[in-house]
Short mmCIF file of C-alpha atoms in Angstrom, two decimals:
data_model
loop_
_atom_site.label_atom_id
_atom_site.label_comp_id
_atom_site.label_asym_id
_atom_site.label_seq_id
_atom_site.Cartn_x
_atom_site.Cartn_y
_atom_site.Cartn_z
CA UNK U 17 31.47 -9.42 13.32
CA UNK U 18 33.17 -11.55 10.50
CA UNK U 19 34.75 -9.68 7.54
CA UNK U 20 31.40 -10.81 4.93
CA UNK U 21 28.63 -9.49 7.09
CA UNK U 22 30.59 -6.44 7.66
CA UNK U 23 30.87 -5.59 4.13
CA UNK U 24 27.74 -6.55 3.55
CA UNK U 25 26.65 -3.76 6.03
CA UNK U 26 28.66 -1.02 4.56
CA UNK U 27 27.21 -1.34 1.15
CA UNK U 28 23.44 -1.14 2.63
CA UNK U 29 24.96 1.70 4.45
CA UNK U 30 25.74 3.41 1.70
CA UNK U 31 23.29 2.69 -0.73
CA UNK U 32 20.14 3.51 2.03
CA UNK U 33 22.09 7.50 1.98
CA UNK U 34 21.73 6.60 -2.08
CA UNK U 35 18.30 5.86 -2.43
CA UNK U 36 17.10 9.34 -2.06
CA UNK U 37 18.30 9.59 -5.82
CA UNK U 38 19.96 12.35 -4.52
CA UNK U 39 23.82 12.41 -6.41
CA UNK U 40 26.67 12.29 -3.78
CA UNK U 41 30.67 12.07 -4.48
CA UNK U 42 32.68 9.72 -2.61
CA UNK U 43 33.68 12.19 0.03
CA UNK U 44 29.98 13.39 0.65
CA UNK U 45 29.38 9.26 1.48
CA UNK U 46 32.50 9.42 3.76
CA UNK U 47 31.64 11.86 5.44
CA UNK U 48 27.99 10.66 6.13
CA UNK U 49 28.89 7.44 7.03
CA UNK U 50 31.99 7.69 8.75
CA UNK U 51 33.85 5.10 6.61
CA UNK U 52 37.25 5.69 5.30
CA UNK U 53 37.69 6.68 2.04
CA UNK U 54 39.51 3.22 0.45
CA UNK U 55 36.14 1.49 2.18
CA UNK U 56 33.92 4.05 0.53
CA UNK U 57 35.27 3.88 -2.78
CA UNK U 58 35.40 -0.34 -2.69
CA UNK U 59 31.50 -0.22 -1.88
CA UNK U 60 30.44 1.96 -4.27
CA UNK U 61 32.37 -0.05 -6.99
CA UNK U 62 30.61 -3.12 -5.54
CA UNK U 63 27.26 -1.31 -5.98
CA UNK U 64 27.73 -0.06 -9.50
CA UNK U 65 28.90 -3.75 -10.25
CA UNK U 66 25.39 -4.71 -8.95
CA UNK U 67 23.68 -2.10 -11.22
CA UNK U 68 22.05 -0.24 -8.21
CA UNK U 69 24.13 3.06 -8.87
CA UNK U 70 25.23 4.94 -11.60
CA UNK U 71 26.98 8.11 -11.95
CA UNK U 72 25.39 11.29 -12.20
CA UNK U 73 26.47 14.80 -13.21
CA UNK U 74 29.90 15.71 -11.68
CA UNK U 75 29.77 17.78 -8.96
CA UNK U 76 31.79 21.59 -8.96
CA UNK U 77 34.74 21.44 -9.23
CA UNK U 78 36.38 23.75 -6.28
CA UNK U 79 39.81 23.28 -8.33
CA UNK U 80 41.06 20.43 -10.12
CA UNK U 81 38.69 17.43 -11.98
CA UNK U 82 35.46 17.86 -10.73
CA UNK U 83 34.81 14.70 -8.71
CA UNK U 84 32.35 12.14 -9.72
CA UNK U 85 29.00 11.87 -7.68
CA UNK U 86 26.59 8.95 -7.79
CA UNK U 87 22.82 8.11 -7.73
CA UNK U 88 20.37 5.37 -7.22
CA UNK U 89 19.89 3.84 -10.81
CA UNK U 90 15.63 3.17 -11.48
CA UNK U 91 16.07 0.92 -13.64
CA UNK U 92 18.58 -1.63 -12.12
CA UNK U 93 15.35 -3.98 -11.29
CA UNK U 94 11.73 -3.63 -11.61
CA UNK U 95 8.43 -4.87 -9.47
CA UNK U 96 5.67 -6.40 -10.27
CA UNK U 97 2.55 -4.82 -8.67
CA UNK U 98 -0.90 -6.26 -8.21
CA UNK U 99 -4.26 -5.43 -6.58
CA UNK U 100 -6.48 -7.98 -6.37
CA UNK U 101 -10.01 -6.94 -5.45
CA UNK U 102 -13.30 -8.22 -5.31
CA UNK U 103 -14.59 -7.94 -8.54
CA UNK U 104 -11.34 -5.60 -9.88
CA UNK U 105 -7.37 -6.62 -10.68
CA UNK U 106 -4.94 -4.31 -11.46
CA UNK U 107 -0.98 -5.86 -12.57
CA UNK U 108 1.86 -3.10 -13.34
CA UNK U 109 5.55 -3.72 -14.05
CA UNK U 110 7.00 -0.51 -12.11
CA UNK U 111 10.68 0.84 -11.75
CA UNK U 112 12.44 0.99 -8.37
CA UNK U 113 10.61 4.68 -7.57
CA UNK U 114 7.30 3.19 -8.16
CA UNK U 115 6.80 5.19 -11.54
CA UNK U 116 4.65 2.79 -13.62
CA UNK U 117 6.20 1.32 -17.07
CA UNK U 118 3.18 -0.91 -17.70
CA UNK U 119 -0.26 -1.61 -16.30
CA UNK U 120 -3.41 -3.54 -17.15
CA UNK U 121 -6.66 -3.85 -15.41
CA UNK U 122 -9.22 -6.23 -16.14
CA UNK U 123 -12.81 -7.66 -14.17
CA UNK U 124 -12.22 -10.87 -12.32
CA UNK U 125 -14.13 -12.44 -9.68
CA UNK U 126 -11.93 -13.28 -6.42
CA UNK U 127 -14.38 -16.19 -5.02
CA UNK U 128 -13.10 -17.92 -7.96
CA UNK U 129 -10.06 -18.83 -5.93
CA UNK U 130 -6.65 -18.82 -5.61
CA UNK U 131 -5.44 -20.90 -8.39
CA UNK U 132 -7.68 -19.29 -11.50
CA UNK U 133 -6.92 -15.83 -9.86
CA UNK U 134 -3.00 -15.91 -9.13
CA UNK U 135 -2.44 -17.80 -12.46
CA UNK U 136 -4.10 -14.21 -14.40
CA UNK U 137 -1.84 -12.38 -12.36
CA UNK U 138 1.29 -14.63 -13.49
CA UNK U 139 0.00 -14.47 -17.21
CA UNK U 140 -0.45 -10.74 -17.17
CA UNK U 141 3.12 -9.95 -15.65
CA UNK U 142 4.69 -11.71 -18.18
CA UNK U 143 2.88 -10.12 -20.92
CA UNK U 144 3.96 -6.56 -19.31
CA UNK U 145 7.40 -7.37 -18.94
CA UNK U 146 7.45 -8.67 -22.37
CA UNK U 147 6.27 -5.12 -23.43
CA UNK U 148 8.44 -3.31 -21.81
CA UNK U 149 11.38 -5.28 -22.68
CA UNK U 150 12.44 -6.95 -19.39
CA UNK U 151 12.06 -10.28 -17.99
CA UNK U 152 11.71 -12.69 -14.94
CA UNK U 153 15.43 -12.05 -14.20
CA UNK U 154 14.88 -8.47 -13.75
CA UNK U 155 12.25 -8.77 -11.23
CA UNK U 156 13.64 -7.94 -7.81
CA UNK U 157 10.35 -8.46 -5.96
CA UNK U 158 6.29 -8.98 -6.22
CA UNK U 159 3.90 -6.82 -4.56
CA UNK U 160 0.08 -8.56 -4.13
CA UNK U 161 -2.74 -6.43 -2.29
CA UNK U 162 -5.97 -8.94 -1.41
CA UNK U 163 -9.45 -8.11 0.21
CA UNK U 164 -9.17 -9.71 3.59
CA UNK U 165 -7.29 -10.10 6.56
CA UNK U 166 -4.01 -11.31 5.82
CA UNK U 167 -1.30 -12.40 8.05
CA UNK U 168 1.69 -10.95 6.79
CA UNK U 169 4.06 -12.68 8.30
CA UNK U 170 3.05 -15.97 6.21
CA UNK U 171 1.57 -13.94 3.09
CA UNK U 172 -1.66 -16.12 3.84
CA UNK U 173 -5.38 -14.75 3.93
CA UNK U 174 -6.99 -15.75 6.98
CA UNK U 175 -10.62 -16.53 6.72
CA UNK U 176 -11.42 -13.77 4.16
CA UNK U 177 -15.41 -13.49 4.35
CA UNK U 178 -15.65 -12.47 0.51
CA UNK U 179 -12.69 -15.00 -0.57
CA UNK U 180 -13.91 -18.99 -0.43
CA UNK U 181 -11.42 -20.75 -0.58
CA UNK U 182 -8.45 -18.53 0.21
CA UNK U 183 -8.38 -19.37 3.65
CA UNK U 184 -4.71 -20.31 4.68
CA UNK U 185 -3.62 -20.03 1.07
CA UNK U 186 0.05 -20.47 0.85
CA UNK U 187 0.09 -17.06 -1.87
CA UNK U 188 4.06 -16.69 -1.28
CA UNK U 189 4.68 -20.35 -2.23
CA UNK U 190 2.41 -20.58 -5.00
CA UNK U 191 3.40 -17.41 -6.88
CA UNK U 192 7.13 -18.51 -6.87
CA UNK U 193 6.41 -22.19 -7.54
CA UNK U 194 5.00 -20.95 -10.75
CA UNK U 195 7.90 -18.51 -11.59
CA UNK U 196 11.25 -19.71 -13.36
CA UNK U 197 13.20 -17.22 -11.35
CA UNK U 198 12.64 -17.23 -7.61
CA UNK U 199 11.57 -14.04 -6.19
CA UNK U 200 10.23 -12.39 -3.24
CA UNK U 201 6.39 -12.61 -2.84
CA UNK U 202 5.12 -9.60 -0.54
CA UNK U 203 1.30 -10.17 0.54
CA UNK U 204 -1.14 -7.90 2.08
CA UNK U 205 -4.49 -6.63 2.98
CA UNK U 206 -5.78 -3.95 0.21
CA UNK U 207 -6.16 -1.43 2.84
CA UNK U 208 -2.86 -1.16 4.07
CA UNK U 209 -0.75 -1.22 0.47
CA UNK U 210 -3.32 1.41 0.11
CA UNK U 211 -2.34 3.32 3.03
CA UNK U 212 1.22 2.62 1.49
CA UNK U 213 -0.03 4.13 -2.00
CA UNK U 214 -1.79 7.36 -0.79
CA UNK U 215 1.19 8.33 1.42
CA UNK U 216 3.68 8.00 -1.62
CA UNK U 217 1.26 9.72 -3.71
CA UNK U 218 0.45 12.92 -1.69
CA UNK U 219 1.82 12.91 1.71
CA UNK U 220 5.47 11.93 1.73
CA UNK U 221 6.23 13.95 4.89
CA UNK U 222 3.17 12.55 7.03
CA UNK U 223 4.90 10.03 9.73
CA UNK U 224 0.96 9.99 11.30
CA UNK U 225 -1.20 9.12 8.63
CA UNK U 226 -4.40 6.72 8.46
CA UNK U 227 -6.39 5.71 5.03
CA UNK U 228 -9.76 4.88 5.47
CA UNK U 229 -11.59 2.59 2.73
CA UNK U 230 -14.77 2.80 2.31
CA UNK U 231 -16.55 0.62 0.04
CA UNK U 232 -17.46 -2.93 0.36
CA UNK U 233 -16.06 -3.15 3.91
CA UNK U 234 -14.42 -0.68 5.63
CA UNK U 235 -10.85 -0.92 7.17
CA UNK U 236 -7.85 1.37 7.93
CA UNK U 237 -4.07 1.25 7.10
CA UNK U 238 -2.04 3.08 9.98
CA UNK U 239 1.28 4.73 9.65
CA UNK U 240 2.69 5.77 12.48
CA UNK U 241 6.36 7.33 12.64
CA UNK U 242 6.47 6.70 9.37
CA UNK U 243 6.16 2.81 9.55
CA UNK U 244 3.11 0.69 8.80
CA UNK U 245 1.65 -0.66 11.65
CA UNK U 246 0.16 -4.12 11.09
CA UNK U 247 0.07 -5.56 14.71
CA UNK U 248 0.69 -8.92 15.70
CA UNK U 249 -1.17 -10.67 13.74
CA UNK U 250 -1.76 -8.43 10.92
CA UNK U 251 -5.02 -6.91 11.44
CA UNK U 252 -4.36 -3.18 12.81
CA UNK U 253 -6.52 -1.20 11.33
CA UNK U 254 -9.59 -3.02 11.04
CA UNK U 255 -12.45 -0.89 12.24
CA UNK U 256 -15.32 -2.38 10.05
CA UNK U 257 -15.90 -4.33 12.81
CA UNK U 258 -15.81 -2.25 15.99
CA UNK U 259 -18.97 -1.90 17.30
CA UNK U 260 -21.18 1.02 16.92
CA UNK U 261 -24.35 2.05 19.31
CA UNK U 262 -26.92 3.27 17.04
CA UNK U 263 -26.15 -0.19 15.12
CA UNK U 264 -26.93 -3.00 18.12
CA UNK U 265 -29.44 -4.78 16.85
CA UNK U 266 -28.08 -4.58 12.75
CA UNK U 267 -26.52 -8.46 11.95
CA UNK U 268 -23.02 -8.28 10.35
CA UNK U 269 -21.34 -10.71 7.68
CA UNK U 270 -18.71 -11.59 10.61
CA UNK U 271 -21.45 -13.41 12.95
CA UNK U 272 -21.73 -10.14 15.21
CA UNK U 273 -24.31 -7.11 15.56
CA UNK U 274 -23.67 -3.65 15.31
CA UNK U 275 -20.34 -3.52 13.53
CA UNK U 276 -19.45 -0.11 11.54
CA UNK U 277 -19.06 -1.92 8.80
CA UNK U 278 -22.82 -3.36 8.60
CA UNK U 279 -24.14 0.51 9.15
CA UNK U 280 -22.20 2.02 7.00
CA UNK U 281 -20.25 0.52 3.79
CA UNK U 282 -21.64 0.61 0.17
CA UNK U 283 -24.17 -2.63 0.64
CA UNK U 284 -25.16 -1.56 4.07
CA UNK U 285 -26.20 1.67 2.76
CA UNK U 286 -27.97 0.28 -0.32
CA UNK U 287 -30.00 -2.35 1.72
CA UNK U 288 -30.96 0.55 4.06
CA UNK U 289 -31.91 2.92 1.11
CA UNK U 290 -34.00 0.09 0.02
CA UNK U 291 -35.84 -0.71 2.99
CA UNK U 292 -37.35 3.12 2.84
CA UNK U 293 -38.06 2.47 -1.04
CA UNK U 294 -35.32 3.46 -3.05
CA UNK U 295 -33.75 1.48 -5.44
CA UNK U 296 -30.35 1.01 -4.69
CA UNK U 297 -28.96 -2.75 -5.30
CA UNK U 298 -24.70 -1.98 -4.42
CA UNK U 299 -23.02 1.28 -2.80
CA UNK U 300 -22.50 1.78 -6.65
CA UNK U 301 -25.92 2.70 -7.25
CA UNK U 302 -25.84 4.77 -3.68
CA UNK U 303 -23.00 6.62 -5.57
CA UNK U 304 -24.94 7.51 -8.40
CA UNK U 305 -27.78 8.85 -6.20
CA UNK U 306 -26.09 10.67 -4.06
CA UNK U 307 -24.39 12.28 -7.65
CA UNK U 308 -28.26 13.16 -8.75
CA UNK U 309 -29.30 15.01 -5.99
CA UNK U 310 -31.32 12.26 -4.48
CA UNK U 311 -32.02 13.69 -0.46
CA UNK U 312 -32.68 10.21 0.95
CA UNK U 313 -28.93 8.96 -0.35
CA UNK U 314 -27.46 12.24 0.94
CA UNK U 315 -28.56 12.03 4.40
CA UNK U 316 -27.52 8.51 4.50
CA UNK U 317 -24.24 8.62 2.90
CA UNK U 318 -23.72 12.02 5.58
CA UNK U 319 -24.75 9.72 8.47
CA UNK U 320 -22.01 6.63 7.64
CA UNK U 321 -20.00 9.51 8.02
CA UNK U 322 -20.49 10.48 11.23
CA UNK U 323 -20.86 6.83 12.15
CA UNK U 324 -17.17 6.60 10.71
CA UNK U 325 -16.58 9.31 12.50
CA UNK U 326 -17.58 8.19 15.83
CA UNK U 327 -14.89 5.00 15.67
CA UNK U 328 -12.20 7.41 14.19
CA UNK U 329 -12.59 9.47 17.43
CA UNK U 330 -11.36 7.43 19.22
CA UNK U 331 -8.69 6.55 16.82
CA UNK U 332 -7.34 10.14 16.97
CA UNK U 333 -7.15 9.81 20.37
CA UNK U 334 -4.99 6.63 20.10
CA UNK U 335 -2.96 6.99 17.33
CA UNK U 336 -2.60 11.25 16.76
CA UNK U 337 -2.41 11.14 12.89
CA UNK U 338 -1.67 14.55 10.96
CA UNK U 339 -3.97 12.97 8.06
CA UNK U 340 -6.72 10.79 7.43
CA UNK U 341 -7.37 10.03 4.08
CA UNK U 342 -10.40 8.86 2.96
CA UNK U 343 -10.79 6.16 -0.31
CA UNK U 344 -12.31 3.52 -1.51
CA UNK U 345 -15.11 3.18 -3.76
CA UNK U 346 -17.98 4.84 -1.76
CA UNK U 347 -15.32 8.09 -1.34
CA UNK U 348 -16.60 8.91 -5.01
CA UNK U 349 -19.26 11.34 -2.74
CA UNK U 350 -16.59 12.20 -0.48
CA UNK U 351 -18.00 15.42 0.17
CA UNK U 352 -21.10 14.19 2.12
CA UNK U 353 -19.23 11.30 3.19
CA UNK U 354 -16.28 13.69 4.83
CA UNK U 355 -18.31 16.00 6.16
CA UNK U 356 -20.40 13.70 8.09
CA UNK U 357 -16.75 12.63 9.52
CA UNK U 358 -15.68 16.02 9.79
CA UNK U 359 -18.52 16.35 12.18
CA UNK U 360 -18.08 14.82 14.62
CA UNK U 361 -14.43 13.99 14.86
CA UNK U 362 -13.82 17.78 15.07
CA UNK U 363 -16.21 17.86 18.02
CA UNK U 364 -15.61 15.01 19.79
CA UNK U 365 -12.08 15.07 19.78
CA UNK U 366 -9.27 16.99 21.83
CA UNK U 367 -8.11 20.04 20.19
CA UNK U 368 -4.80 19.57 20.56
CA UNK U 369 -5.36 16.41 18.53
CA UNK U 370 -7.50 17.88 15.82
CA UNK U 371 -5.00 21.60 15.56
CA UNK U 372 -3.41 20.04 12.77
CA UNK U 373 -5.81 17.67 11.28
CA UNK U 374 -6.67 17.34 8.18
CA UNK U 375 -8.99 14.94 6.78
CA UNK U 376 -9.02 14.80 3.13
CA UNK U 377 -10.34 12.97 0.47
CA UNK U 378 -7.92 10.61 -1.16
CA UNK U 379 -6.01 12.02 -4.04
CA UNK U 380 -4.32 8.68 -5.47
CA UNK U 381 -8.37 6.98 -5.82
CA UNK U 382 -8.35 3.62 -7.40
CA UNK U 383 -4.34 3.93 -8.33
CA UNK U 384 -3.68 4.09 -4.54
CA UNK U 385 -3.35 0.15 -4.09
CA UNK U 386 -1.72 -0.63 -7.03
CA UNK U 387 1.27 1.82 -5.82
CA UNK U 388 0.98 0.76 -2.94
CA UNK U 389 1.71 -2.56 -4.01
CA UNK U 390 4.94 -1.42 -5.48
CA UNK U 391 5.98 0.44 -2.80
CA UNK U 392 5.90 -3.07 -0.15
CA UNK U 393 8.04 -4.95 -3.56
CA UNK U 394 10.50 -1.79 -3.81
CA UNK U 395 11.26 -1.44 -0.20
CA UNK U 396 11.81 -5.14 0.48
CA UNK U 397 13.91 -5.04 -2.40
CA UNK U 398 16.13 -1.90 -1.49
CA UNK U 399 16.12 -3.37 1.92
CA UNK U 400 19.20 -3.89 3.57
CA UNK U 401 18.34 -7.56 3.91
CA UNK U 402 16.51 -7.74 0.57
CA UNK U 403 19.74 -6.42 -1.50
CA UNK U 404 21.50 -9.75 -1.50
CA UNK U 405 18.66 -11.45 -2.31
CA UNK U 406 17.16 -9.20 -5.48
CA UNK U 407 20.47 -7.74 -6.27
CA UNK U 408 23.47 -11.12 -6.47
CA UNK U 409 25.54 -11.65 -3.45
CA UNK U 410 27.80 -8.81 -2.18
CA UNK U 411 31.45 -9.04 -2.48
CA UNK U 412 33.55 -8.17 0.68
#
C-alpha cells in the first residue's frame, strides 16, 4: 500500500474509535488500534490540525502529569438537513451529533418542481447559517429526504407519483451547481432518513429495526445489523404496494389493484369513510375523527392496521426486527392504528420472532426525517472516505 493511503487509513482509524465523543489518551488509541505510539501521536496531531478533535479533560494521573486525552470536536463542521415533503419542508443547520443549531419549516408544494423547490432549500440554508454564525465553508455535507422512490446511488427520484417533474432529476448536481463551495449532496426517500431519524432518536442499540410511515403512502425504512438496507436499486422497504387480498378489486395510483397502500393510507381511508357518508376529504380529517370519538373512523383506522399488519407478517418473518416503529402523519391515532397491527402480527407470526417485539409508536414524530437527514450528511462526512473530502486533505 503506498505511504499516502496508509496514513490516510490510520487517521480514519483513529478518529472512527474518536467519534464516540468518548475522551481517550494517546496510549488508550495505541492500544486499540495497534499502532505504535510515534504513529499515534503524528495522527492525532494531523486530526486536531483538521479541527475534528480537541482535547478533553486530562485523564488520572497514576503518577506524574496526567496525560492528555482527546474527543471528537461537534463543532469542527456542520450539516445542512432537509425534508422535503409533499406539502411540508423542513431545513436545519445541525452540528456533527445531529443536535440542531437552527431550523425552519415552512408550506411548499413539491409538484412545483425541482428548480422552485431546491432553490427554497438553498435560500433557507443560507439564512440559517448566517444565524448561527457559520458559512458555506463550514458545511461538510447536505442531507435531502424526498417523497418518492429514489435511487440512491445517483441521488435521482425515479418516477415519483406525487412529484411531476422530478423524474430523473439530477438533485446532487443541481444543489452543488448552485453552491459556491462544493459539497456532498446525500439524497433519499423520506422513509428511510426517517428510519435513520427514529433510530438516533430512541433506539440507538436496535441493529433490527423497521419504521413504518403511514400517511399519504405507506413505505418502510429497514435496518438490519445496524445498516440501512436500501437494495439494489433503492427501493427496500416499499410495502405500499404489496398486494393485499381483501383489497383485489380497489385501483391504486401505481396502475395496479389491491396494493396496501390504496386500502389503507390517509386518502384511502378518507375516500372509504366517505363512500359510507362521512365527511372526511384527507387522512387529516380521518385524524380528527378518529380524535372525536367518531365509531365509523375507529373501526377503519383499526382495520388499516391489521391490513398493515398482514404485509408486516411476513416482514417479521424475513427480516426479524427487535422494533417496528410506527410514524407518519396518520400515526397521530396510533393507538387504534397499532393495535389493529398488534393484532394480527402477534398472531400470525412465530413466537420466537415476536418474544422480543415491540411495536411502538414513533417517539421522534414529524422531527424524525429531518434528523434523519442529518444523520445520512454526518456519517458521510465522518466517513472514512468522506474525511478528505469535508475535512482538507490528510497529511502522511
Amino acid at each position: 500500500m503506498p505511504e499516502g493511503s496508509t496514513g490516510r487509513a490510520d487517521v480514519g482509524q483513529l478518529f472512527q474509535l474518536l467519534r464516540d465523543g468518548v475522551p481517550r489518551t494517546r496510549a488508550e488509541l495505541a492500544k486499540s488500534t495497534g499502532l505504535a505510539r510515534s504513529t499515534v501521536a503524528a495522527r492525532v496531531d494531523e486530526l486536531m490540525r483538521m479541527g475534528l478533535i480537541t482535547p478533553a479533560a486530562d485523564a488520572v494521573s497514576t503518577g506524574g502529569r496526567p496525560p492528555s486525552q482527546f474527543a471528537l470536536n461537534p463543532a469542527a463542521k456542520v450539516v445542512v438537513a432537509a425534508d422535503l415533503g409533499a406539502s411540508h419542508a423542513t431545513v436545519a443547520i445541525t452540528d456533527l451529533t445531529g443536535a440542531v443549531l437552527s431550523e425552519h419549516s415552512e408550506r411548499i408544494v413539491i409538484s412545483d418542481g425541482p428548480e422552485p423547490v431546491l432553490t427554497w432549500l438553498i435560500e433557507s440554508a443560507h439564512r440559517l447559517l448566517e444565524e448561527t454564525g457559520r458559512g458555506e465553508a463550514d458545511v461538510a455535507a447536505i442531507g435531502i429526504g424526498l417523497p418518492g422512490p429514489v435511487e440512491f446511488s445517483t441521488g435521482q427520484p425515479v418516477n415519483p407519483p406525487i412529484m411531476p417533474g422530478w423524474d430523473r432529476f439530477d438533485v446532487p448536481g443541481w444543489v452543488r451547481s448552485h453552491l459556491p463551495v462544493p459539497v456532498p449532496v446525500l439524497v433519499d426517500n423520506d422513509v428511510n432518513i426517517s428510519a435513520l431519524g427514529e433510530r438516533a432518536t430512541s433506539w440507538p442499540g436496535a441493529d433490527h429495526f423497521m419504521f413504518v410511515k403511514v400517511a399519504t403512502g405507506i413505505g418502510a425504512g429497514i435496518i438490519s445489523g445496524g445498516r440501512l438496507q436500501r437494495g439494489a436499486q433503492g427501493i427496500a422497504g416499499d410495502i405500499g404496494h404489496v398486494r393485499v387480498a381483501r383489497g383485489v378489486d380497489i385501483p391504486c395510483q401505481c396502475g395496479n389493484t389491491g396494493c396496501l397502500e390504496a386500502l389503507a393510507s390517509g386518502p384511502a381511508l378518507a375516500r372509504a369513510l366517505s363512500e359510507r357518508g362521512v365527511i372526511a376529504r384527507s387522512g387529516g380529517d380521518v385524524v380528527e375523527l378518529v380524535k372525536h370519538g367518531n365509531l365509523q373512523a375507529i373501526q377503519a383506522v383499526r382495520q388499516a392496521g391489521r391490513d398493515i399488519g398482514e404485509i408486516l407478517t411476513a416482514s417479521v418473518s424475513l427480516i426479524n426486527p427487535s422494533v417496528i416503529a410506527i410514524g407518519g402523519s396518520m400515526a397521530r391515532v396510533g393507538e387504534h392504528l397499532i393495535a389493529g397491527v398488534r393484532e394480527i402480527v402477534y398472531t400470525r407470526s412465530t413466537p420466537l420472532a415476536t418474544e422480543h417485539l415491540s411495536i411502538v409508536q414513533s417517539a421522534a414524530a414529524d422531527r424524525a426525517a429531518v434528523v434523519g437527514a442529518s444523520m445520512l450528511a454526518v456519517e458521510h462526512a465522518l466517513s472514512p472516505a468522506g474525511l478528505t473530502t469535508s475535512f482538507g486533505r490528510v497529511a502522511v
